[in-house]
Coordinates of C-alpha atoms in Angstrom, one line a residue:
X165 CA 192.3 -6.1 62.7
X166 CA 191.7 -2.3 63.1
X167 CA 193.8 0.1 61.0
X168 CA 196.3 1.9 63.2
X169 CA 198.9 4.7 62.9
X170 CA 202.0 4.6 64.9
X171 CA 202.1 8.4 64.7
X172 CA 204.8 9.8 66.9
X173 CA 207.2 9.6 69.8
X174 CA 206.6 12.0 72.7
X175 CA 209.3 12.5 75.3
X176 CA 208.2 14.3 78.4
X177 CA 211.7 14.3 79.8
X178 CA 212.9 16.6 77.0
X179 CA 211.6 20.2 77.4
X180 CA 212.0 22.2 74.1
X181 CA 210.6 25.5 75.3
X182 CA 207.4 27.3 76.2
X183 CA 204.1 27.0 74.5
X184 CA 203.6 30.1 72.3
X185 CA 200.4 31.8 73.4
X186 CA 201.0 34.5 70.8
X187 CA 200.1 32.0 68.0
X188 CA 196.6 31.6 69.5
X189 CA 194.8 34.8 68.8
X190 CA 191.8 35.9 66.8
X191 CA 190.2 38.7 64.8
X192 CA 187.1 38.6 66.9
X193 CA 186.0 39.9 70.3
X194 CA 182.7 40.5 72.1
X195 CA 180.4 42.8 70.2
X196 CA 178.6 45.9 71.3
X197 CA 175.5 44.8 69.4
X198 CA 174.4 41.2 69.9
X199 CA 172.4 39.6 67.1
X200 CA 171.6 36.6 69.2
X201 CA 169.8 36.3 72.6
X202 CA 172.9 35.5 74.7
X203 CA 176.2 37.1 75.7
X204 CA 179.3 35.6 74.2
X205 CA 181.9 36.9 76.6
X206 CA 182.3 33.6 78.5
X207 CA 182.9 31.7 75.2
X208 CA 185.9 34.0 74.4
X209 CA 187.3 33.5 77.9
X210 CA 187.2 29.7 77.3
X211 CA 189.1 30.1 74.0
X212 CA 191.8 31.9 76.0
X213 CA 193.1 34.0 73.1
X214 CA 196.3 35.9 73.6
X215 CA 195.1 38.9 71.6
X216 CA 192.4 40.2 69.3
X217 CA 193.0 42.0 66.0
X218 CA 190.3 44.6 65.5
X219 CA 189.9 44.5 61.7
X220 CA 186.3 44.3 60.5
X221 CA 184.9 44.9 63.9
X222 CA 182.7 47.7 62.5
X223 CA 181.0 45.1 60.2
X224 CA 180.0 42.9 63.2
X225 CA 178.6 45.9 65.1
X226 CA 176.0 47.4 62.8
X227 CA 175.5 51.1 63.1
X228 CA 178.4 51.6 65.5
X229 CA 181.2 54.1 64.7
X230 CA 184.1 52.0 65.8
X231 CA 187.8 51.3 65.0
X232 CA 187.9 52.5 61.4
X233 CA 189.7 55.7 61.0
X234 CA 186.9 57.4 59.0
X235 CA 184.5 56.7 61.9
X236 CA 186.9 58.1 64.6
X237 CA 188.0 61.1 62.5
X238 CA 185.3 61.5 59.8
X239 CA 186.4 64.9 58.3
X240 CA 190.0 64.6 57.1
X241 CA 190.4 68.4 56.6
X242 CA 189.9 69.2 60.3
X243 CA 192.8 69.8 62.7
X244 CA 194.2 66.4 63.9
X245 CA 195.7 68.2 67.0
X246 CA 192.2 69.1 68.3
X247 CA 190.8 66.2 70.4
X248 CA 187.2 67.5 69.7
X249 CA 187.6 66.3 66.1
X250 CA 187.8 62.6 67.2
X251 CA 185.0 60.3 68.3
X252 CA 186.5 57.7 70.5
X253 CA 183.7 56.6 72.9
X254 CA 182.3 53.6 71.0
X255 CA 185.8 52.2 70.2
X256 CA 186.8 52.8 73.8
X257 CA 183.8 50.6 74.8
X258 CA 184.5 47.7 72.5
X259 CA 188.2 47.6 73.4
X260 CA 187.3 47.4 77.0
X261 CA 185.0 44.4 76.2
X262 CA 188.0 42.6 74.6
X263 CA 190.3 43.4 77.5
X264 CA 187.6 42.2 80.0
X265 CA 187.9 38.8 78.2
X266 CA 191.7 38.9 78.9
X267 CA 192.7 39.8 75.3
X268 CA 195.2 42.4 74.3
X269 CA 194.2 44.4 71.3
X270 CA 196.2 44.4 68.0
X271 CA 195.0 47.6 66.3
X272 CA 194.5 47.8 62.6
X273 CA 194.6 51.4 61.4
X274 CA 192.6 52.2 58.3
X275 CA 189.3 50.7 57.3
X276 CA 187.3 47.5 57.3
X277 CA 186.7 45.8 54.0
X278 CA 184.2 47.6 51.7
X279 CA 181.5 45.5 50.1
X280 CA 179.9 48.4 48.4
X281 CA 178.7 47.7 44.8
X282 CA 176.3 49.2 42.4
X283 CA 175.4 48.1 38.9
X284 CA 175.8 51.6 37.5
X285 CA 179.0 52.3 39.5
X286 CA 180.8 49.0 40.2
X287 CA 184.0 50.8 41.3
X288 CA 182.3 52.9 44.0
X289 CA 184.5 53.5 47.0
X290 CA 183.4 55.4 50.1
X291 CA 185.7 54.2 52.9
X292 CA 188.7 52.8 51.1
X293 CA 189.6 56.1 49.3
X294 CA 193.2 57.2 49.1
X295 CA 193.8 59.9 51.7
X296 CA 194.2 63.3 50.1
X297 CA 197.3 64.2 52.2
X298 CA 199.4 61.3 53.5
X299 CA 201.2 63.5 56.1
X300 CA 197.9 64.8 57.5
X301 CA 196.5 61.3 57.6
X302 CA 199.6 60.1 59.5
X303 CA 198.9 62.9 62.1
X304 CA 195.3 61.6 62.5
X305 CA 196.6 58.1 63.1
X306 CA 199.1 59.5 65.6
X307 CA 196.1 60.9 67.5
X308 CA 194.5 57.5 67.7
X309 CA 197.7 55.8 68.9
X310 CA 198.2 58.6 71.4
X311 CA 194.7 58.2 72.8
X312 CA 195.2 54.6 73.7
X313 CA 198.8 54.6 74.8
X314 CA 199.5 58.0 76.2
X315 CA 196.1 59.0 77.7
X316 CA 195.6 61.8 75.2
X317 CA 192.0 63.2 74.7
X318 CA 190.7 61.5 77.8
X319 CA 192.2 58.2 76.7
X320 CA 194.2 55.4 78.2
X321 CA 197.7 54.2 78.8
X322 CA 197.4 50.5 77.7
X323 CA 201.0 49.2 78.1
X324 CA 200.2 46.0 76.3
X325 CA 198.5 47.6 73.3
X326 CA 201.8 47.3 71.5
X327 CA 201.0 46.3 67.9
X328 CA 199.6 48.8 65.3
X329 CA 199.0 47.7 61.7
X330 CA 199.0 50.1 58.7
X331 CA 195.9 49.2 56.6
X332 CA 194.7 45.8 55.4
X333 CA 194.9 43.9 52.1
X334 CA 195.9 46.8 49.9
X335 CA 196.2 44.5 46.9
X336 CA 192.4 44.3 46.7
X337 CA 190.1 46.9 45.2
X338 CA 187.7 46.4 48.1
X339 CA 190.4 47.6 50.5
X340 CA 192.4 50.2 48.6
X341 CA 191.2 52.4 45.8
X342 CA 194.6 53.6 44.8
X343 CA 197.6 52.1 43.0
X344 CA 200.3 49.9 44.6
X345 CA 202.8 52.6 44.4
X346 CA 200.5 55.0 46.2
X347 CA 200.0 52.5 49.0
X348 CA 203.7 52.0 49.4
X349 CA 204.2 55.8 49.9
X350 CA 201.3 55.9 52.4
X351 CA 202.8 53.0 54.3
X352 CA 206.3 54.5 54.6
X353 CA 205.0 58.0 55.4
X354 CA 202.8 56.6 58.3
X355 CA 205.5 54.3 59.5
X356 CA 208.1 57.0 59.8
X357 CA 205.7 59.4 61.5
X358 CA 204.4 56.9 64.1
X359 CA 207.8 55.4 65.0
X360 CA 209.2 58.9 65.5
X361 CA 206.6 59.6 68.3
X362 CA 206.1 56.1 69.7
X363 CA 209.5 54.3 69.6
X364 CA 208.3 51.9 72.3
X365 CA 205.5 50.5 70.1
X366 CA 205.5 48.2 67.1
X367 CA 204.2 49.3 63.7
X368 CA 204.0 47.3 60.5
X369 CA 201.7 45.6 57.9
X370 CA 200.6 45.6 55.2
X371 CA 198.3 42.6 56.0
X372 CA 198.7 41.4 52.4
X373 CA 195.8 39.4 51.0
X374 CA 198.1 36.5 50.4
X375 CA 201.8 35.5 50.7
X376 CA 202.8 38.3 48.4
X377 CA 206.6 38.5 48.3
X378 CA 206.8 40.9 45.3
X379 CA 204.6 43.5 47.0
X380 CA 206.6 43.0 50.3
X381 CA 209.8 43.6 48.3
X382 CA 208.5 47.0 47.1
X383 CA 207.7 48.0 50.6
X384 CA 211.1 47.0 51.9
X385 CA 212.9 48.8 49.1
X386 CA 211.2 52.1 50.0
X387 CA 211.8 51.5 53.7
X388 CA 215.5 51.1 53.1
X389 CA 215.5 54.3 51.0
X390 CA 214.0 56.1 54.0
X391 CA 216.3 54.3 56.5
X392 CA 213.4 52.7 58.4
X393 CA 212.3 49.2 59.1
X394 CA 208.8 47.9 59.8
X395 CA 208.5 46.1 63.2
X396 CA 206.5 43.3 61.6
X397 CA 205.3 42.1 58.2
X398 CA 201.9 40.5 58.0
X399 CA 199.9 38.6 55.5
X400 CA 196.8 36.3 55.2
X401 CA 196.0 32.7 54.2
X402 CA 192.8 31.0 53.3
X403 CA 193.2 27.4 52.2
X404 CA 193.3 23.8 53.4
X405 CA 197.0 22.8 53.2
X406 CA 198.8 22.5 56.6
X407 CA 202.1 22.1 54.8
X408 CA 201.7 25.4 52.9
X409 CA 200.7 27.3 56.0
X410 CA 203.6 26.0 58.0
X411 CA 206.1 26.6 55.2
X412 CA 205.2 30.3 54.7
X413 CA 206.7 31.6 58.0
X414 CA 209.9 29.8 57.2
X415 CA 210.1 31.4 53.7
X416 CA 209.2 34.8 55.0
X417 CA 211.8 34.7 57.7
X418 CA 214.5 33.8 55.1
X419 CA 213.2 36.5 52.8
X420 CA 213.4 39.2 55.4
X421 CA 216.8 38.1 56.8
X422 CA 218.4 38.0 53.3
X423 CA 217.4 41.7 52.9
X424 CA 218.7 42.8 56.3
X425 CA 215.4 43.0 58.1
X426 CA 216.5 40.5 60.8
X427 CA 214.5 42.2 63.6
X428 CA 211.3 42.5 61.7
X429 CA 208.7 40.1 63.2
X430 CA 206.4 37.9 61.0
X431 CA 202.7 37.7 61.6
X432 CA 199.9 35.8 59.8
X433 CA 196.9 37.8 61.0
X434 CA 194.1 36.3 59.1
X435 CA 193.9 32.5 58.5
X436 CA 191.1 30.1 58.0
X437 CA 190.4 26.7 56.5
X438 CA 188.9 27.0 53.0
X439 CA 188.5 24.6 50.2
X440 CA 187.1 27.1 47.7
X441 CA 185.7 30.6 47.6
X442 CA 182.6 29.2 45.8
X443 CA 179.8 29.4 48.2
X444 CA 181.5 32.1 50.3
X445 CA 181.1 35.1 48.0
X446 CA 177.9 37.1 48.1
X447 CA 177.1 36.0 44.5
X448 CA 176.9 32.3 45.5
X449 CA 173.8 30.3 45.1
X450 CA 172.0 28.7 48.1
X451 CA 173.2 25.3 47.0
X452 CA 176.8 26.5 46.7
X453 CA 176.7 28.1 50.1
X454 CA 175.2 24.9 51.7
X455 CA 178.0 22.8 50.2
X456 CA 180.7 25.3 51.4
X457 CA 179.4 25.5 55.0
X458 CA 177.9 22.1 55.9
X459 CA 179.2 18.6 56.2
X460 CA 182.6 17.3 57.4
X461 CA 184.6 19.3 54.9
X462 CA 182.6 22.5 55.2
X463 CA 183.8 25.7 56.9
X464 CA 182.0 24.8 60.1
X465 CA 182.9 21.1 59.9
X466 CA 185.4 18.7 61.5
X467 CA 188.0 19.1 58.8
X468 CA 188.1 22.8 59.6
X469 CA 188.4 22.2 63.3
X470 CA 191.2 19.6 63.0
X471 CA 193.0 21.8 60.4
X472 CA 193.0 24.6 63.1
X473 CA 194.7 22.4 65.7
X474 CA 197.1 20.8 63.2
X475 CA 198.3 24.3 62.1
X476 CA 198.6 25.6 65.7
X477 CA 200.7 22.6 66.7
X478 CA 202.9 22.7 63.7
X479 CA 203.6 26.4 63.9
X480 CA 205.5 25.8 67.1
X481 CA 208.4 24.5 65.0
X482 CA 208.5 27.6 62.8
X483 CA 209.8 31.2 63.3
X484 CA 206.3 32.6 63.2
X485 CA 205.9 35.3 65.9
X486 CA 202.2 35.7 66.1
X487 CA 199.0 34.7 64.3
X488 CA 195.3 35.7 64.4
X489 CA 192.5 33.3 63.3
X490 CA 189.8 34.9 61.2
X491 CA 187.0 33.9 63.5
X492 CA 184.9 37.0 63.1
X493 CA 181.6 37.8 64.9
X494 CA 179.3 35.2 66.3
X495 CA 177.5 33.5 63.3
X496 CA 177.6 33.3 59.6
X497 CA 180.5 32.4 57.3
X498 CA 183.4 33.1 59.6
X499 CA 181.8 33.1 63.0
X500 CA 181.9 30.6 65.8
X501 CA 178.3 29.5 65.2
X502 CA 176.5 28.5 62.0
X503 CA 173.4 30.1 60.5
X504 CA 171.3 28.1 63.0
X505 CA 173.3 29.4 65.9
X506 CA 174.8 26.0 66.5
X507 CA 178.4 26.1 67.8
X508 CA 180.9 25.0 65.1
X509 CA 183.9 22.7 65.2
X510 CA 186.0 25.8 64.9
X511 CA 184.8 27.0 68.2
X512 CA 185.4 23.7 69.9
X513 CA 188.9 23.5 68.4
X514 CA 189.8 26.9 69.8
X515 CA 188.5 26.0 73.2
X516 CA 190.8 22.9 73.1
X517 CA 193.8 25.0 72.4
X518 CA 192.8 27.6 75.0
X519 CA 192.5 24.8 77.5
X520 CA 196.0 23.5 76.7
X521 CA 197.5 27.0 77.1
X522 CA 195.7 27.4 80.5
X523 CA 196.6 24.0 81.9
X524 CA 200.2 23.5 80.4
X525 CA 203.3 25.5 79.9
X526 CA 206.5 23.8 79.0
X527 CA 206.5 22.1 75.5
X528 CA 208.2 18.7 75.1
X529 CA 209.8 16.9 72.2
X530 CA 207.7 15.2 69.7
X531 CA 209.0 13.2 66.8
X532 CA 206.8 12.4 63.8
X533 CA 206.9 8.7 62.7
X534 CA 204.5 8.9 59.7
X535 CA 205.5 8.7 56.1
X536 CA 202.6 11.0 55.1
X537 CA 201.7 13.1 58.0
X538 CA 198.1 13.5 59.0
X539 CA 198.6 13.5 62.8
X540 CA 199.9 16.7 64.5
X541 CA 200.7 16.8 68.2
X542 CA 201.3 19.5 70.7
X543 CA 202.5 18.1 74.0
X544 CA 203.4 19.9 77.2
X545 CA 204.0 19.5 80.9
X546 CA 201.1 20.6 83.0
X547 CA 201.4 23.6 85.3
X548 CA 202.1 23.0 88.9
X549 CA 203.5 19.5 88.3
X550 CA 200.1 18.0 87.5
X551 CA 201.3 15.5 84.8
X552 CA 201.0 16.3 81.2
X553 CA 198.6 17.5 78.5
X554 CA 198.4 16.8 74.7
X555 CA 196.4 17.9 71.7
X556 CA 196.4 15.2 69.0
X557 CA 194.9 16.3 65.7
X558 CA 194.3 13.7 62.9
X559 CA 193.5 15.9 59.9
X560 CA 191.8 13.9 57.2
X561 CA 193.3 10.7 58.6
X562 CA 191.9 7.3 57.7
X563 CA 193.1 5.0 60.5
X564 CA 190.7 3.9 63.3
X565 CA 193.3 4.2 66.0
X566 CA 196.3 6.4 66.7
X567 CA 199.3 5.1 68.6
X568 CA 201.9 7.2 70.4
X569 CA 205.2 6.0 71.9
X570 CA 205.5 8.0 75.2
X571 CA 208.4 8.3 77.5
X572 CA 208.9 10.3 80.7
X573 CA 205.4 9.6 82.0
X574 CA 205.9 6.0 83.1
X575 CA 204.3 6.8 86.5
X576 CA 201.1 8.2 85.2
X577 CA 198.2 6.7 87.1
X578 CA 195.4 8.4 85.3
X579 CA 195.2 8.8 81.5
X580 CA 192.1 10.1 79.8
X581 CA 191.0 11.9 76.7
X582 CA 188.1 13.7 75.0
X583 CA 187.4 13.5 71.3
X584 CA 186.0 15.9 68.7
X585 CA 184.9 14.3 65.5
X586 CA 182.2 14.6 62.9
X587 CA 179.5 13.4 65.3
X588 CA 180.7 14.4 68.8
X589 CA 182.0 17.5 70.5
X590 CA 184.7 16.9 73.1
X591 CA 183.1 13.8 74.7
X592 CA 185.1 11.1 76.5
X593 CA 187.2 8.9 74.2
X594 CA 188.5 5.3 74.6
X595 CA 192.2 5.2 75.4
X596 CA 194.6 2.3 76.0
X597 CA 197.7 3.0 78.2
X598 CA 200.4 0.5 79.2
X599 CA 203.0 2.9 80.6
X600 CA 204.9 3.5 77.4
X601 CA 202.4 3.3 74.6
X602 CA 199.2 5.4 74.3
X603 CA 196.5 4.3 71.9
X604 CA 193.6 6.7 71.0
X605 CA 190.5 5.1 69.5
X606 CA 188.5 7.0 66.9
X607 CA 184.8 6.6 66.5
X608 CA 185.0 6.7 62.7
X609 CA 187.4 7.3 59.8
X610 CA 188.2 10.8 58.9
X611 CA 189.3 13.9 60.9
X612 CA 189.3 13.8 64.7
X613 CA 191.1 15.6 67.5
X614 CA 191.9 14.4 71.1
X615 CA 192.6 16.3 74.2
X616 CA 194.7 14.0 76.4
X617 CA 195.2 14.4 80.2
X618 CA 197.9 12.4 82.0
X619 CA 198.2 12.6 85.8

């Protein structure tokens, strides 16, 4: 007899709220410079991301002066009130590409990560240097915000370009050449200056490299001293534990509330499945890299794709306000395609979530029945009364079949599903439906994800 999970109860008569599109966003967007012989815009449209965070975009667009502050305003001693001292054209163009793919832009102020090294000067910094004058630097940043939200310097009035982040991963030497205390002072100086001119926008950060509560505490203490609050706190996660990634927003919400920052939003704006940094760093051997990238548990494999869907489903039961997947560029380590330009499971998983958000709206109640959870479900009523839709992700599951107890869809006449697993990419799956019980049949043991349509 086949091994089977009775994974959950799903009740389509109990609406629990709206699907949170804000949780489905990315760090990537169409590039100005394509390294492959095709355009990728349609792929982004299928992923249906809510927003795009523009960190590291300069790295995926070789030779282009975009996004980073030192590219837009290269000479810090010049007058930040003079529009002629800014170079906006290239950044204007790539932001338009993102918007043409129906993505808002979440703007990271500061610099992309710096991979500069030299054996005679291992601490070399060219882009991540501490600004010489924090107040002047804040004025430069104000010019950038003004260009995209107030039309300054031949700019734009993007009403939905609401979120502006101060720096990225200041705990790392590759991102910040100064001390922790210096960064806290920069953060507070910039925050006060920008909020004074743009009260309608949201400013925050610091895009911590990990769930770094001690560092967050230092920032909040200085903010209180200056009688100001960040509009959001952001951090990053690279790992393979769904449980950890789901618990972090709960812990951060409690942490902020206990300190009186009850209106400060929480944002995980880099996250990605990762077993180990071995094979990812530039110093890795070819064998280490192949092991990290390839196979079911590699960065481009089925475990990664099912992890993505499990996290996105589970986050709906947390206080997380927004999240940005670190899909960056087209190919390579973090891209949507592998070194051979083959589309990865990460890409297919994001298209599955994008499809759900396009086809469905009202989320319904799901009750987990597993002792040790491997199956995560996001179920919702379809738009325009067209039945229901579900994503069912079995992350590292071992059963051959997944059984769901379903109510509120007794009259469904058509029930079908597609499956993504180690061998197949969103092909028709075998389903068994008797009006109250839905059984999804896997092709093999291990991670698999289903997109279920009920009409």
